[in-house]
């Protein structure tokens, strides 16, 4: 029963990421509370086809293959368009989400932080959700040094969001939780 719900969730998230009009604007939530990044713009046909292949693999629970496809897509887009291009950023968000689904929390944090960093720097309204996704992946880490390093980066991004008036009021509790954990770990690391 849990596997069925998990597969259904992955299929819905995959459809949203592939640009399926019925689900592309909705954000799927997984059982850990991490929302799949929603594709917000129409993609060229070749990118839609590549994302469709990635998401078909994810929907079939072939997460390693889906992750490899998402990584290749992100690398291609970064090489041709640049890391900050919206298509490259979306591909990195998909890659981060797949890393999360695979249980590769360290990679999910690094990728999600990169997406959040790019969007924070651009003043993008999606940045708060990206930082929250990065924080959700961060909470799964078990390496104290990584928790401190990535926790500091999360706190910095939240400070930027607050300075720019983009920090939602509901994020204050999460900021406090991360700050408390980072401060406690800094004494031991």
C-alpha positions as a Python dict, from the first residue, in 0.01 Angstrom:
ca = {
    (1, 'X'): (0, 0, 0),
    (2, 'X'): (278, 247, 88),
    (3, 'X'): (465, 155, -229),
    (4, 'X'): (152, 222, -437),
    (5, 'X'): (106, 565, -281),
    (6, 'X'): (473, 639, -334),
    (7, 'X'): (457, 534, -699),
    (8, 'X'): (141, 736, -754),
    (9, 'X'): (312, 1037, -600),
    (10, 'X'): (616, 989, -823),
    (11, 'X'): (401, 953, -1132),
    (12, 'X'): (214, 1274, -1050),
    (13, 'X'): (539, 1458, -980),
    (14, 'X'): (687, 1322, -1302),
    (15, 'X'): (386, 1441, -1502),
    (16, 'X'): (414, 1786, -1346),
    (17, 'X'): (783, 1806, -1427),
    (18, 'X'): (731, 1689, -1786),
    (19, 'X'): (500, 1982, -1847),
    (20, 'X'): (170, 1794, -1843),
    (21, 'X'): (-85, 2077, -1857),
    (22, 'X'): (-313, 1914, -1601),
    (23, 'X'): (-47, 1896, -1335),
    (24, 'X'): (242, 2125, -1435),
    (25, 'X'): (133, 2413, -1216),
    (26, 'X'): (64, 2201, -909),
    (27, 'X'): (338, 2113, -669),
    (28, 'X'): (335, 1753, -553),
    (29, 'X'): (433, 1687, -194),
    (30, 'X'): (614, 1372, -94),
    (31, 'X'): (584, 1204, 242),
    (32, 'X'): (882, 1395, 382),
    (33, 'X'): (717, 1726, 298),
    (34, 'X'): (951, 1817, 13),
    (35, 'X'): (760, 1969, -277),
    (36, 'X'): (853, 1880, -631),
    (37, 'X'): (958, 2189, -819),
    (38, 'X'): (677, 2299, -1049),
    (39, 'X'): (756, 2375, -1411),
    (40, 'X'): (629, 2728, -1458),
    (41, 'X'): (698, 2797, -1824),
    (42, 'X'): (641, 2631, -2158),
    (43, 'X'): (953, 2443, -2265),
    (44, 'X'): (1080, 2383, -2616),
    (45, 'X'): (974, 2046, -2761),
    (46, 'X'): (1321, 1890, -2736),
    (47, 'X'): (1347, 1976, -2366),
    (48, 'X'): (994, 1854, -2303),
    (49, 'X'): (1084, 1522, -2468),
    (50, 'X'): (1400, 1483, -2257),
    (51, 'X'): (1214, 1570, -1938),
    (52, 'X'): (940, 1330, -2042),
    (53, 'X'): (1196, 1048, -2066),
    (54, 'X'): (1344, 1139, -1728),
    (55, 'X'): (1003, 1148, -1569),
    (56, 'X'): (885, 825, -1730),
    (57, 'X'): (1186, 656, -1571),
    (58, 'X'): (1104, 815, -1234),
    (59, 'X'): (740, 711, -1264),
    (60, 'X'): (858, 353, -1325),
    (61, 'X'): (1067, 376, -1005),
    (62, 'X'): (1391, 371, -1207),
    (63, 'X'): (1531, 658, -1006),
    (64, 'X'): (1899, 602, -1079),
    (65, 'X'): (1837, 618, -1453),
    (66, 'X'): (1605, 917, -1413),
    (67, 'X'): (1869, 1095, -1204),
    (68, 'X'): (2137, 1024, -1466),
    (69, 'X'): (1910, 1164, -1736),
    (70, 'X'): (1834, 1475, -1532),
    (71, 'X'): (2204, 1526, -1465),
    (72, 'X'): (2287, 1496, -1835),
    (73, 'X'): (2009, 1742, -1920),
    (74, 'X'): (2126, 1994, -1661),
    (75, 'X'): (2487, 1964, -1778),
    (76, 'X'): (2387, 2014, -2143),
    (77, 'X'): (2174, 2316, -2060),
    (78, 'X'): (2441, 2465, -1836),
    (79, 'X'): (2705, 2420, -2107),
    (80, 'X'): (2490, 2575, -2382),
    (81, 'X'): (2282, 2835, -2198),
    (82, 'X'): (2468, 2899, -1870),
    (83, 'X'): (2397, 2791, -1513),
    (84, 'X'): (2162, 3081, -1444),
    (85, 'X'): (1938, 3029, -1746),
    (86, 'X'): (1582, 2942, -1637),
    (87, 'X'): (1588, 2608, -1823),
    (88, 'X'): (1917, 2508, -1659),
    (89, 'X'): (1784, 2612, -1317),
    (90, 'X'): (1465, 2409, -1369),
    (91, 'X'): (1671, 2107, -1476),
    (92, 'X'): (1883, 2143, -1161),
    (93, 'X'): (1564, 2157, -952),
    (94, 'X'): (1444, 1833, -1112),
    (95, 'X'): (1785, 1678, -1048),
    (96, 'X'): (1772, 1785, -682),
    (97, 'X'): (1427, 1636, -639),
    (98, 'X'): (1534, 1306, -794),
    (99, 'X'): (1839, 1299, -565),
    (100, 'X'): (1600, 1342, -273),
    (101, 'X'): (1377, 1059, -397),
    (102, 'X'): (1684, 836, -437),
    (103, 'X'): (1781, 903, -76),
    (104, 'X'): (2099, 1089, -176),
    (105, 'X'): (2039, 1369, 72),
    (106, 'X'): (2384, 1524, 48),
    (107, 'X'): (2351, 1567, -329),
    (108, 'X'): (1991, 1686, -291),
    (109, 'X'): (2109, 1957, -50),
    (110, 'X'): (2392, 2071, -277),
    (111, 'X'): (2167, 2087, -583),
    (112, 'X'): (1872, 2247, -401),
    (113, 'X'): (2104, 2506, -248),
    (114, 'X'): (2238, 2588, -595),
    (115, 'X'): (1884, 2645, -725),
    (116, 'X'): (1799, 2855, -419),
    (117, 'X'): (2123, 3054, -449),
    (118, 'X'): (2055, 3140, -814),
    (119, 'X'): (1697, 3240, -748),
    (120, 'X'): (1781, 3432, -430),
    (121, 'X'): (2044, 3628, -621),
    (122, 'X'): (1791, 3709, -892),
    (123, 'X'): (1520, 3813, -645),
    (124, 'X'): (1297, 3540, -791),
    (125, 'X'): (967, 3496, -604),
    (126, 'X'): (1020, 3117, -609),
    (127, 'X'): (1335, 3149, -398),
    (128, 'X'): (1163, 3101, -59),
    (129, 'X'): (1016, 2766, -170),
    (130, 'X'): (1356, 2663, -307),
    (131, 'X'): (1526, 2747, 24),
    (132, 'X'): (1257, 2552, 210),
    (133, 'X'): (1319, 2250, -20),
    (134, 'X'): (1692, 2279, 48),
    (135, 'X'): (1619, 2293, 422),
    (136, 'X'): (1403, 1981, 403),
    (137, 'X'): (1687, 1793, 234),
    (138, 'X'): (1934, 1944, 482),
    (139, 'X'): (1736, 1798, 772),
    (140, 'X'): (1807, 1448, 636),
    (141, 'X'): (2187, 1487, 658),
    (142, 'X'): (2375, 1288, 918),
    (143, 'X'): (2718, 1452, 883),
    (144, 'X'): (2767, 1728, 1141),
    (145, 'X'): (3020, 1922, 932),
    (146, 'X'): (2786, 1920, 632),
    (147, 'X'): (2497, 2025, 855),
    (148, 'X'): (2695, 2324, 979),
    (149, 'X'): (2829, 2430, 638),
    (150, 'X'): (2501, 2394, 453),
    (151, 'X'): (2304, 2528, 749),
    (152, 'X'): (2509, 2847, 740),
    (153, 'X'): (2431, 2884, 371),
    (154, 'X'): (2060, 2834, 439),
    (155, 'X'): (2072, 3102, 708),
    (156, 'X'): (2251, 3339, 470),
    (157, 'X'): (1987, 3287, 200),
    (158, 'X'): (1707, 3347, 448),
    (159, 'X'): (1881, 3669, 553),
    (160, 'X'): (1893, 3777, 186),
    (161, 'X'): (1525, 3691, 143),
    (162, 'X'): (1436, 3886, 457),
    (163, 'X'): (1642, 4185, 344),
    (164, 'X'): (1464, 4179, 7),
    (165, 'X'): (1121, 4142, 167),
    (166, 'X'): (1070, 3792, 22),
    (167, 'X'): (1078, 3585, 342),
    (168, 'X'): (729, 3449, 411),
    (169, 'X'): (617, 3487, 774),
    (170, 'X'): (566, 3111, 804),
    (171, 'X'): (936, 3047, 744),
    (172, 'X'): (1048, 3214, 1069),
    (173, 'X'): (1004, 2894, 1270),
    (174, 'X'): (1212, 2697, 1020),
    (175, 'X'): (1483, 2964, 1027),
    (176, 'X'): (1490, 2945, 1408),
    (177, 'X'): (1509, 2566, 1403),
    (178, 'X'): (1800, 2565, 1158),
    (179, 'X'): (1979, 2842, 1346),
    (180, 'X'): (1945, 2654, 1674),
    (181, 'X'): (2076, 2331, 1527),
    (182, 'X'): (2369, 2503, 1353),
    (183, 'X'): (2466, 2689, 1671),
    (184, 'X'): (2448, 2372, 1877),
    (185, 'X'): (2662, 2180, 1627),
    (186, 'X'): (2919, 2459, 1592),
    (187, 'X'): (3023, 2396, 1951),
    (188, 'X'): (3122, 2039, 1862),
    (189, 'X'): (3248, 2061, 1505),
}
